[in-house]
């Protein structure tokens, strides 16, 4: 692998991060920047959320009464990925309600019908190279195992591509006293991966929920667990800062450097980030992302 | 009507939105931008709040021990409105305490004396074209009916101009489980408008407290209720985002487009926004307002 | 004294304010700007916090398992201060845990060993002109008196320089109903200063926890108390806004002007700010800091 970040999420539909209000021109400029630093993989964070969708979907309109879509973001992102020679992973729809309230089958059923429509519209596109199941878990959850199993089978039937997930750690920065121990994390994820073997191909744990001093241990056990069950390991190096009252600014560069170098030492297969355009792009609406980008370029120079 | 946003609040004194620290030069540049997109009406959000005032008022100094004022914002805004051929609505003083703690008469009395002073200083100005009673309500409130009645009578006696209010909806985005139903909203506002008929001339409900899927229903009933009681209906199309942890960034453009088009379909008399300078200006301190402005220009082009 | 702000904190390690991700080039540019407006004193807010440090310290690595440091900020800031002819105050290490949980001696011991290392590395530097004990208190605290006493003795033994502290007021903006009265504040700080006489040389109360209408009273009693016990009085004119939901934007200019002029009327010996680079610099990541800087320049012009 190249020892740098080669993948990023595309955070549209945004969920808890403000929109940058970019149109096709601004996105094209940002894809140019991504390409210039070696990004070869882009992952649509989700194709829809609640009543918001990334394209006019008959299924989501009917099932979820989604709002009108004025710009087809899936087409836009596929076009940019094709122009820049990148792989595009398609992120599934998140109802924001059914799977959270135990209605797992409903979440699965909507996504099955929705992904049929997706393949009909975009399945032929050159950049369409993977599926991202956008529903995130942090511990074993029987209902979600069923979602992953059914969706994975259906998606691979539609187009036989790698299935990717990016779970989070029930760690201290997000859960405080509810956080679980490293041992408990290992027990939970042994169980998860035992079920997802052959179902999910790539796992990229988010790296921001644990203390920086704990990160190397988590990277190690996550890599071992994934390897034991035949999953490829990527690290999702979060480029936003979880330690600030403002939710969320670009991360302080030393933390980013530390997390990348920790991941590289742990021998993950690929570094990706959530996400380039808001938090480390020279085009970001956050000026401290511009300087994060400068620091990243200086670091890149030293890696070569 | 022109099918675009033709009015904006001026958010000084700022209350929960950070100051942009603009002086006369920055304000002049922004009025130029407002004019360039067809804004013909500016509304001062409030002439004072607690101990802060927009000009050195003897009444507020005496009654509220207001802090020194270094720039006369009322004069500044009137001058800019005159230069740009806009109507200026004067927003009343908000104590931030009396009317909230049931001391309605005190709030009214301060504002009566204060507005005497206002008319003496600024009543002759060409752009002074309306009164905005800045105290916002979301349901029927007997005390506030008295404030509106007394203030309206007094203000029209001072200068016979349209009286404008911009109430909010006790909707789910601001009140969660305390939110009221559409039916309850109709009952409350039937009662309010029955009392304010002939007292208030223009009403512009804020459009951001309800879910986007509910908005058309609210726009419809608000228009019907206002018409039944002889009030003109504007829509206050909020250009900030209520769905984010950061309170508040510029809104995601698709929501803005959806809200404007919903309002236009409902046949309101005018679109205004809270507010241009922070949230959709190319001069805003928020870069995503610059891109919101670009999206808005593209949309304007299609409206013509 | 020059009647302007002549000192600023340097907020690295940042604690609750997002990093600007500046490297040496960006810092040099900002020191140039500080110098251009008359800043002659810079104060490192803290030399480390928890596991983060400003340089690779053997003591902190051993005691606190600090993370790797990629840029020596103490060296960088000393170099810039020397280039610009400024005095540099060194801020002590804050464990973020020991002194907060009653383990005062541990906090003191780490800092004693740490400051030995500091003097060995940086004690010869020309700009090294003062000690800043970074642990902040708002009322009398016996444990902290011991920290100050022991640290002051040790630091002066290492290098006999002024000892500076910047306490806060247990005021309404930070503590709401827990806030103490002006009288109680006087009682607490009489007791503190009685203990710190001859131990601490300079005190700069933070000016943002109290209502603006209370500020002059606090400035007056703080000055009187300090004078009675032989301490020099500076005012820490906070340039960030404590009144907004966003924690924290640059302050609204009129509040800044009011606070500076109040401090000048109270005859403090020096105005400093927390802090220039985030909140009032033309290089800040916050655009409203650029306009705050413009307003400050206009005000400076009038002071001369």
Coordinates of N, CA and C in Angstrom, one line a residue, chain B residues 91-303:
Chain B
X91 N -37.5 47.7 14.4 CA -37.9 46.6 15.4 C -37.8 47.2 16.8
X92 N -38.8 46.9 17.6 CA -38.9 47.5 19.0 C -37.9 46.9 19.9
X93 N -37.8 47.5 21.1 CA -36.8 47.1 22.1 C -37.3 45.8 22.8
X94 N -36.4 44.9 23.1 CA -36.8 43.7 23.9 C -35.9 43.7 25.2
X95 N -36.6 43.8 26.3 CA -35.9 43.8 27.6 C -35.2 42.5 27.9
X96 N -35.7 41.4 27.3 CA -35.2 40.1 27.6 C -35.6 39.6 29.0
X97 N -36.5 40.4 29.6 CA -36.9 40.0 31.0 C -38.3 40.3 31.3
X98 N -38.8 41.5 31.1 CA -40.1 41.9 31.7 C -41.2 41.0 31.1
X99 N -41.3 41.1 29.7 CA -42.5 40.3 29.1 C -42.3 38.8 29.3
X100 N -41.1 38.4 29.5 CA -40.9 36.9 29.7 C -41.4 36.5 31.1
X101 N -41.3 37.5 32.0 CA -41.7 37.2 33.4 C -43.0 37.8 33.8
X102 N -43.8 38.0 32.8 CA -45.2 38.4 33.1 C -45.4 39.9 33.3
X103 N -44.3 40.7 33.2 CA -44.4 42.1 33.4 C -44.7 42.8 32.1
X104 N -45.8 42.5 31.5 CA -46.1 43.0 30.2 C -46.2 44.5 30.1
X105 N -46.9 45.1 31.2 CA -47.1 46.5 31.1 C -45.8 47.3 31.1
X106 N -44.8 46.8 31.9 CA -43.5 47.4 31.9 C -42.8 47.4 30.6
X107 N -42.9 46.3 29.9 CA -42.3 46.1 28.5 C -43.0 47.1 27.6
X108 N -44.3 47.2 27.7 CA -45.0 48.2 26.9 C -44.6 49.6 27.2
X109 N -44.6 49.9 28.4 CA -44.3 51.3 28.8 C -42.9 51.8 28.4
X110 N -41.9 50.9 28.6 CA -40.6 51.3 28.1 C -40.6 51.5 26.6
X111 N -41.3 50.6 25.9 CA -41.3 50.8 24.4 C -42.0 52.0 24.0
X112 N -43.1 52.4 24.7 CA -43.8 53.6 24.3 C -42.9 54.8 24.4
X113 N -42.3 54.9 25.5 CA -41.4 56.1 25.7 C -40.2 56.0 24.8
X114 N -39.7 54.8 24.6 CA -38.5 54.6 23.7 C -38.9 55.0 22.2
X115 N -40.1 54.6 21.8 CA -40.5 54.9 20.4 C -40.8 56.4 20.2
X116 N -41.3 57.1 21.3 CA -41.4 58.5 21.2 C -40.0 59.1 20.8
X117 N -39.0 58.6 21.5 CA -37.6 59.1 21.2 C -37.2 58.7 19.8
X118 N -37.5 57.5 19.4 CA -37.2 57.0 18.1 C -37.7 58.0 17.0
X119 N -39.0 58.3 17.1 CA -39.7 59.1 16.1 C -39.1 60.5 16.1
X120 N -38.8 61.0 17.3 CA -38.2 62.3 17.3 C -36.8 62.3 16.6
X121 N -36.1 61.3 16.7 CA -34.7 61.2 16.1 C -34.8 60.8 14.6
X122 N -35.6 59.8 14.3 CA -35.6 59.2 13.0 C -36.9 59.2 12.2
X123 N -37.9 59.8 12.8 CA -39.2 59.7 12.2 C -39.3 60.4 10.8
X124 N -38.4 61.4 10.6 CA -38.5 62.1 9.3 C -37.7 61.4 8.2
X125 N -37.0 60.3 8.5 CA -36.2 59.7 7.5 C -37.0 59.0 6.5
X126 N -36.5 59.1 5.2 CA -37.3 58.6 4.1 C -37.5 57.1 4.1
X127 N -36.5 56.4 4.6 CA -36.7 54.9 4.5 C -37.6 54.4 5.6
X128 N -37.9 55.2 6.6 CA -38.7 54.7 7.7 C -40.1 54.3 7.3
X129 N -40.4 53.1 7.0 CA -41.6 52.7 6.3 C -42.4 51.6 7.1
X130 N -42.0 51.2 8.2 CA -42.8 50.3 8.9 C -42.3 50.0 10.4
X131 N -43.2 49.5 11.2 CA -42.9 49.1 12.5 C -42.8 47.5 12.6
X132 N -41.8 47.0 13.3 CA -41.8 45.6 13.5 C -41.8 45.4 15.1
X133 N -42.9 44.8 15.5 CA -42.9 44.5 17.0 C -42.1 43.2 17.2
X134 N -41.0 43.3 17.8 CA -40.0 42.3 17.8 C -40.3 41.1 18.8
X135 N -41.3 41.3 19.7 CA -41.5 40.2 20.6 C -42.3 39.1 20.0
X136 N -41.7 37.9 20.0 CA -42.2 36.8 19.3 C -43.0 35.9 20.2
X137 N -44.2 35.4 19.6 CA -45.0 34.4 20.3 C -45.2 33.2 19.4
X138 N -45.6 32.1 20.0 CA -45.9 30.9 19.2 C -47.3 30.4 19.4
X139 N -48.0 30.9 20.5 CA -49.4 30.5 20.7 C -50.1 31.7 21.4
X140 N -51.4 31.6 21.6 CA -52.1 32.7 22.2 C -51.6 33.0 23.6
X141 N -51.5 34.3 23.9 CA -50.9 34.8 25.2 C -51.6 36.1 25.5
X142 N -52.5 36.1 26.5 CA -53.3 37.2 26.8 C -52.4 38.5 27.1
X143 N -51.4 38.3 27.8 CA -50.5 39.4 28.2 C -49.9 40.0 26.9
X144 N -49.5 39.2 26.0 CA -48.8 39.7 24.8 C -49.9 40.4 23.9
X145 N -51.2 39.9 23.9 CA -52.2 40.6 23.2 C -52.3 42.1 23.6
X146 N -52.2 42.3 24.9 CA -52.2 43.6 25.4 C -51.0 44.4 25.0
X147 N -49.8 43.8 25.0 CA -48.6 44.5 24.5 C -48.8 44.9 23.0
X148 N -49.2 43.9 22.2 CA -49.4 44.3 20.8 C -50.5 45.4 20.6
X149 N -51.6 45.3 21.3 CA -52.7 46.3 21.2 C -52.2 47.7 21.6
X150 N -51.6 47.7 22.7 CA -51.1 49.1 23.2 C -50.0 49.6 22.3
X151 N -49.0 48.7 22.0 CA -47.9 49.2 21.1 C -48.4 49.7 19.8
X152 N -49.3 48.8 19.2 CA -49.8 49.2 17.8 C -50.5 50.5 17.8
X153 N -51.3 50.7 18.8 CA -52.0 52.0 18.9 C -51.0 53.2 19.0
X154 N -50.1 53.0 19.9 CA -49.1 54.1 20.1 C -48.2 54.3 18.9
X155 N -47.8 53.2 18.3 CA -46.9 53.4 17.1 C -47.6 54.0 16.0
X156 N -48.8 53.6 15.7 CA -49.5 54.2 14.6 C -49.9 55.6 14.9
X157 N -50.0 56.0 16.1 CA -50.2 57.4 16.5 C -49.0 58.2 16.2
X158 N -47.8 57.6 16.5 CA -46.6 58.3 16.2 C -46.3 58.5 14.7
X159 N -46.5 57.4 14.0 CA -46.3 57.4 12.5 C -47.1 56.3 12.0
X160 N -48.1 56.6 11.1 CA -49.0 55.6 10.7 C -48.5 54.7 9.6
X161 N -47.8 53.7 10.0 CA -47.1 52.8 9.1 C -47.6 51.3 9.4
X162 N -47.4 50.4 8.4 CA -47.7 49.0 8.7 C -47.0 48.5 9.9
X163 N -47.8 47.7 10.6 CA -47.2 46.9 11.8 C -47.0 45.5 11.4
X164 N -45.8 45.0 11.7 CA -45.4 43.7 11.2 C -44.9 42.8 12.4
X165 N -45.3 41.5 12.4 CA -44.8 40.6 13.4 C -44.3 39.3 12.7
X166 N -43.4 38.6 13.3 CA -42.9 37.4 12.8 C -42.9 36.3 13.8
X167 N -44.0 35.6 14.0 CA -44.1 34.6 15.1 C -43.5 33.3 14.7
X168 N -43.4 32.4 15.6 CA -42.8 31.1 15.4 C -43.9 30.1 15.6
X169 N -43.6 28.9 15.2 CA -44.5 27.8 15.3 C -44.0 26.9 16.5
X170 N -44.9 26.5 17.4 CA -44.4 25.6 18.5 C -44.2 24.2 17.9
X171 N -43.2 24.1 17.0 CA -43.0 22.9 16.2 C -42.0 22.0 16.7
X172 N -41.8 20.8 16.1 CA -41.0 19.7 16.6 C -39.5 20.0 16.7
X173 N -39.1 20.8 15.7 CA -37.6 21.1 15.7 C -37.1 21.9 16.9
X174 N -38.0 22.7 17.4 CA -37.6 23.5 18.6 C -38.1 23.0 19.9
X175 N -39.3 22.3 19.8 CA -39.9 21.9 21.1 C -40.0 20.4 21.3
X176 N -39.6 19.6 20.3 CA -39.6 18.1 20.5 C -41.0 17.7 21.0
X177 N -41.0 17.0 22.1 CA -42.3 16.4 22.6 C -43.3 17.4 23.0
X178 N -42.8 18.7 23.3 CA -43.7 19.7 23.7 C -44.4 20.4 22.5
X179 N -44.0 20.0 21.3 CA -44.6 20.6 20.1 C -46.1 20.4 20.1
X180 N -46.8 21.3 19.5 CA -48.3 21.2 19.3 C -48.6 20.7 17.9
X181 N -49.9 20.2 17.8 CA -50.3 19.6 16.5 C -50.7 20.8 15.6
X182 N -50.9 20.5 14.3 CA -51.4 21.5 13.3 C -52.7 22.0 13.8
X183 N -53.6 21.1 14.2 CA -54.9 21.5 14.7 C -54.9 22.5 15.8
X184 N -54.0 22.2 16.8 CA -53.9 23.1 17.9 C -53.3 24.4 17.5
X185 N -52.3 24.4 16.6 CA -51.8 25.6 16.0 C -52.9 26.4 15.4
X186 N -53.8 25.8 14.7 CA -54.9 26.6 14.0 C -55.8 27.2 15.1
X187 N -56.1 26.4 16.1 CA -56.9 27.0 17.2 C -56.3 28.2 17.9
X188 N -55.0 28.0 18.2 CA -54.3 29.1 18.9 C -54.3 30.4 18.0
X189 N -53.9 30.2 16.7 CA -53.7 31.4 15.9 C -55.0 32.0 15.4
X190 N -56.1 31.2 15.4 CA -57.4 31.8 15.1 C -57.7 32.8 16.2
X191 N -57.4 32.4 17.4 CA -57.7 33.3 18.6 C -56.8 34.5 18.6
X192 N -55.5 34.3 18.2 CA -54.5 35.4 18.1 C -55.0 36.4 17.1
X193 N -55.3 35.9 15.9 CA -55.6 36.8 14.8 C -57.0 37.5 15.0
X194 N -57.9 36.8 15.7 CA -59.2 37.5 16.0 C -58.9 38.7 16.9
X195 N -57.9 38.7 17.7 CA -57.6 39.8 18.6 C -56.7 40.8 17.8
X196 N -55.9 40.4 16.9 CA -54.9 41.3 16.3 C -55.5 41.9 15.0
X197 N -56.7 41.6 14.6 CA -57.3 42.1 13.4 C -57.4 43.7 13.5
X198 N -56.8 44.3 12.5 CA -56.8 45.8 12.6 C -55.6 46.3 13.4
X199 N -55.0 45.5 14.2 CA -53.9 45.9 15.1 C -52.6 45.7 14.4
X200 N -52.4 44.5 13.8 CA -51.2 44.1 13.1 C -51.6 44.0 11.6
X201 N -50.7 44.4 10.8 CA -51.0 44.5 9.3 C -50.4 43.3 8.5
X202 N -49.2 42.9 9.0 CA -48.4 41.9 8.2 C -47.9 40.8 9.2
X203 N -48.1 39.6 8.8 CA -47.5 38.5 9.6 C -46.6 37.6 8.7
X204 N -45.4 37.3 9.2 CA -44.5 36.4 8.5 C -44.1 35.3 9.5
X205 N -44.8 34.2 9.4 CA -44.3 33.1 10.3 C -42.9 32.6 9.9
X206 N -42.1 32.3 10.9 CA -40.9 31.6 10.7 C -41.1 30.2 10.2
X207 N -40.3 29.7 9.3 CA -40.7 28.5 8.6 C -39.8 27.3 9.0
X208 N -39.0 27.5 10.1 CA -38.0 26.4 10.4 C -38.3 25.5 11.6
X209 N -39.4 25.7 12.3 CA -39.6 24.9 13.5 C -40.3 23.5 13.1
X210 N -40.9 23.5 11.9 CA -41.6 22.3 11.6 C -40.8 21.4 10.6
X211 N -41.2 20.1 10.6 CA -40.5 19.2 9.6 C -40.8 19.7 8.2
X212 N -39.9 19.5 7.3 CA -40.1 20.0 5.9 C -41.4 19.4 5.3
X213 N -41.7 18.1 5.7 CA -42.8 17.5 5.1 C -44.1 18.1 5.7
X214 N -44.1 18.8 6.8 CA -45.2 19.5 7.3 C -45.4 20.9 6.8
X215 N -44.4 21.4 6.2 CA -44.3 22.9 5.9 C -45.5 23.3 5.1
X216 N -45.8 22.6 4.1 CA -46.9 23.1 3.2 C -48.2 23.2 3.9
X217 N -48.5 22.3 4.8 CA -49.7 22.4 5.6 C -49.7 23.7 6.4
X218 N -48.6 23.9 7.1 CA -48.5 25.1 7.9 C -48.7 26.4 7.1
X219 N -48.0 26.4 5.9 CA -48.1 27.6 5.1 C -49.5 27.8 4.6
X220 N -50.2 26.8 4.3 CA -51.6 26.9 3.9 C -52.5 27.4 5.0
X221 N -52.5 26.8 6.2 CA -53.4 27.3 7.2 C -53.0 28.7 7.7
X222 N -51.7 29.0 7.7 CA -51.3 30.3 8.2 C -51.8 31.4 7.2
X223 N -51.7 31.1 5.9 CA -52.2 32.0 4.9 C -53.7 32.2 5.0
X224 N -54.5 31.1 5.2 CA -55.9 31.2 5.4 C -56.3 32.0 6.6
X225 N -55.6 31.7 7.7 CA -56.0 32.4 9.0 C -55.7 33.9 8.8
X226 N -54.6 34.2 8.2 CA -54.2 35.7 8.1 C -55.2 36.4 7.2
X227 N -55.6 35.7 6.1 CA -56.5 36.3 5.1 C -57.9 36.5 5.7
X228 N -58.3 35.6 6.5 CA -59.6 35.7 7.1 C -59.7 36.9 8.0
X229 N -58.6 37.3 8.6 CA -58.6 38.5 9.5 C -57.9 39.7 8.9
X230 N -57.7 39.7 7.6 CA -57.3 40.9 6.9 C -55.8 41.2 7.1
X231 N -55.0 40.2 7.5 CA -53.5 40.5 7.5 C -52.9 40.0 6.2
X232 N -51.8 40.8 5.9 CA -51.0 40.4 4.8 C -50.1 39.2 5.2
X233 N -49.8 38.3 4.3 CA -49.0 37.1 4.7 C -47.6 37.2 4.0
X234 N -46.6 37.2 4.8 CA -45.2 37.0 4.2 C -44.7 35.7 4.7
X235 N -43.7 35.1 4.1 CA -43.1 33.9 4.8 C -41.6 34.3 5.1
X236 N -41.3 34.0 6.4 CA -39.9 34.2 6.9 C -39.1 32.9 6.6
X237 N -38.5 32.9 5.4 CA -37.8 31.7 5.0 C -36.4 31.7 5.7
X238 N -36.3 30.9 6.7 CA -35.0 30.9 7.5 C -33.9 30.4 6.7
X239 N -32.8 31.1 6.6 CA -31.6 30.7 5.8 C -30.5 30.1 6.7
X240 N -30.9 29.8 8.0 CA -29.9 29.1 8.9 C -30.5 27.7 9.1
X241 N -29.6 26.8 9.5 CA -30.0 25.4 9.6 C -30.3 25.0 11.1
X242 N -31.5 24.5 11.3 CA -31.9 24.1 12.7 C -31.6 22.6 13.0
X243 N -31.0 21.9 12.0 CA -30.8 20.5 12.2 C -29.4 20.1 12.6
X244 N -28.6 21.0 12.9 CA -27.2 20.7 13.2 C -26.8 20.9 14.6
X245 N -25.8 20.2 15.1 CA -25.3 20.4 16.5 C -24.8 21.9 16.7
X246 N -24.2 22.4 15.6 CA -23.7 23.8 15.7 C -25.0 24.7 15.6
X247 N -25.1 25.6 16.6 CA -26.3 26.6 16.5 C -25.7 27.9 16.1
X248 N -25.8 28.4 14.9 CA -26.5 27.8 13.7 C -25.6 28.1 12.5
X249 N -25.5 27.1 11.6 CA -24.8 27.4 10.4 C -25.7 27.8 9.3
X250 N -25.2 28.3 8.1 CA -26.1 28.5 7.0 C -26.8 27.2 6.6
X251 N -28.0 27.3 6.1 CA -28.8 26.1 5.8 C -28.3 25.4 4.6
X252 N -28.6 24.1 4.5 CA -28.2 23.3 3.3 C -29.2 23.8 2.2
X253 N -28.6 24.1 1.0 CA -29.3 24.7 -0.1 C -30.6 23.9 -0.4
X254 N -30.6 22.6 -0.6 CA -31.9 22.0 -1.0 C -33.0 22.3 0.0
X255 N -32.8 22.4 1.3 CA -33.9 22.8 2.2 C -34.4 24.2 1.9
X256 N -33.4 25.1 1.6 CA -33.8 26.5 1.3 C -34.7 26.5 0.0
X257 N -34.2 25.8 -1.0 CA -35.0 25.8 -2.2 C -36.4 25.2 -2.0
X258 N -36.4 24.1 -1.2 CA -37.7 23.5 -1.0 C -38.7 24.5 -0.2
X259 N -38.1 25.2 0.8 CA -38.9 26.1 1.6 C -39.4 27.3 0.8
X260 N -38.5 27.8 -0.1 CA -39.0 28.9 -0.9 C -40.0 28.5 -1.9
X261 N -39.8 27.4 -2.5 CA -40.8 26.9 -3.5 C -42.1 26.5 -2.9
X262 N -42.1 26.0 -1.7 CA -43.3 25.7 -0.9 C -44.1 27.0 -0.6
X263 N -43.3 28.0 -0.2 CA -44.0 29.3 0.2 C -44.6 29.9 -1.1
X264 N -43.9 29.9 -2.2 CA -44.4 30.5 -3.4 C -45.7 29.7 -3.9
X265 N -45.7 28.4 -3.7 CA -46.9 27.7 -4.1 C -48.1 28.1 -3.2
X266 N -47.8 28.5 -2.0 CA -48.9 28.8 -1.0 C -49.4 30.2 -1.2
X267 N -48.8 30.9 -2.2 CA -49.3 32.3 -2.5 C -49.1 33.3 -1.4
X268 N -48.0 33.2 -0.6 CA -47.8 34.3 0.3 C -47.5 35.6 -0.5
X269 N -47.5 36.7 0.2 CA -47.4 38.0 -0.6 C -45.9 38.4 -0.8
X270 N -45.1 37.8 0.1 CA -43.7 38.2 0.0 C -42.8 37.2 0.7
X271 N -41.6 37.0 0.2 CA -40.6 36.2 0.9 C -39.6 37.1 1.5
X272 N -39.3 36.8 2.8 CA -38.2 37.5 3.5 C -37.4 36.4 4.1
X273 N -36.3 36.8 4.7 CA -35.4 35.7 5.3 C -34.8 36.3 6.6
X274 N -34.6 35.4 7.5 CA -33.7 35.6 8.6 C -32.5 34.7 8.4
X275 N -31.3 35.4 8.1 CA -31.2 36.7 7.5 C -30.1 36.6 6.5
X276 N -30.1 37.6 5.7 CA -29.2 37.6 4.5 C -27.7 37.7 5.0
X277 N -27.4 38.6 5.8 CA -25.9 39.0 6.0 C -25.1 37.9 6.7
X278 N -25.7 37.1 7.6 CA -24.9 36.0 8.2 C -25.0 34.7 7.3
X279 N -26.1 34.5 6.7 CA -26.4 33.1 6.2 C -26.4 33.0 4.7
X280 N -26.6 34.0 4.0 CA -26.6 33.8 2.5 C -25.9 34.9 1.8
X281 N -25.0 35.6 2.4 CA -24.3 36.7 1.8 C -22.9 36.3 1.3
X282 N -22.5 36.8 0.2 CA -21.1 36.5 -0.2 C -20.1 37.2 0.7
X283 N -20.6 38.1 1.6 CA -19.7 38.8 2.6 C -19.8 38.1 3.9
X284 N -20.6 37.1 4.1 CA -20.7 36.5 5.4 C -19.4 35.9 6.0
X285 N -19.3 35.9 7.3 CA -18.2 35.2 7.9 C -18.3 33.7 7.8
X286 N -19.4 33.2 7.3 CA -19.5 31.7 7.1 C -19.3 31.4 5.6
X287 N -18.2 30.7 5.3 CA -18.0 30.4 3.9 C -19.1 29.7 3.2
X288 N -19.9 28.8 3.9 CA -21.0 28.1 3.3 C -22.2 29.0 3.0
X289 N -22.1 30.3 3.5 CA -23.1 31.3 3.0 C -22.7 31.8 1.7
X290 N -21.5 31.8 1.4 CA -21.0 32.3 0.0 C -21.5 31.3 -1.0
X291 N -21.4 30.0 -0.7 CA -21.9 29.0 -1.7 C -23.4 28.9 -1.7
X292 N -24.0 29.2 -0.6 CA -25.5 29.3 -0.6 C -25.9 30.4 -1.5
X293 N -25.2 31.5 -1.4 CA -25.5 32.7 -2.3 C -25.4 32.3 -3.8
X294 N -24.3 31.5 -4.1 CA -24.1 31.0 -5.5 C -25.3 30.2 -5.9
X295 N -25.7 29.3 -5.1 CA -26.9 28.4 -5.4 C -28.1 29.2 -5.6
X296 N -28.2 30.2 -4.7 CA -29.4 31.1 -4.8 C -29.4 31.9 -6.1
X297 N -28.3 32.4 -6.6 CA -28.2 33.1 -7.9 C -28.6 32.1 -9.0
X298 N -28.1 30.9 -9.0 CA -28.5 29.9 -10.0 C -30.0 29.7 -10.0
X299 N -30.6 29.7 -8.9 CA -32.0 29.5 -8.8 C -32.8 30.7 -9.3
X300 N -32.3 31.9 -8.9 CA -32.9 33.1 -9.4 C -32.9 33.2 -10.9
X301 N -31.8 32.8 -11.5 CA -31.7 32.7 -13.0 C -32.9 31.9 -13.5
X302 N -33.2 30.8 -12.9 CA -34.3 30.0 -13.4 C -35.7 30.5 -13.2
X303 N -35.8 31.4 -12.2 CA -37.1 32.0 -11.8 C -37.5 33.0 -12.9

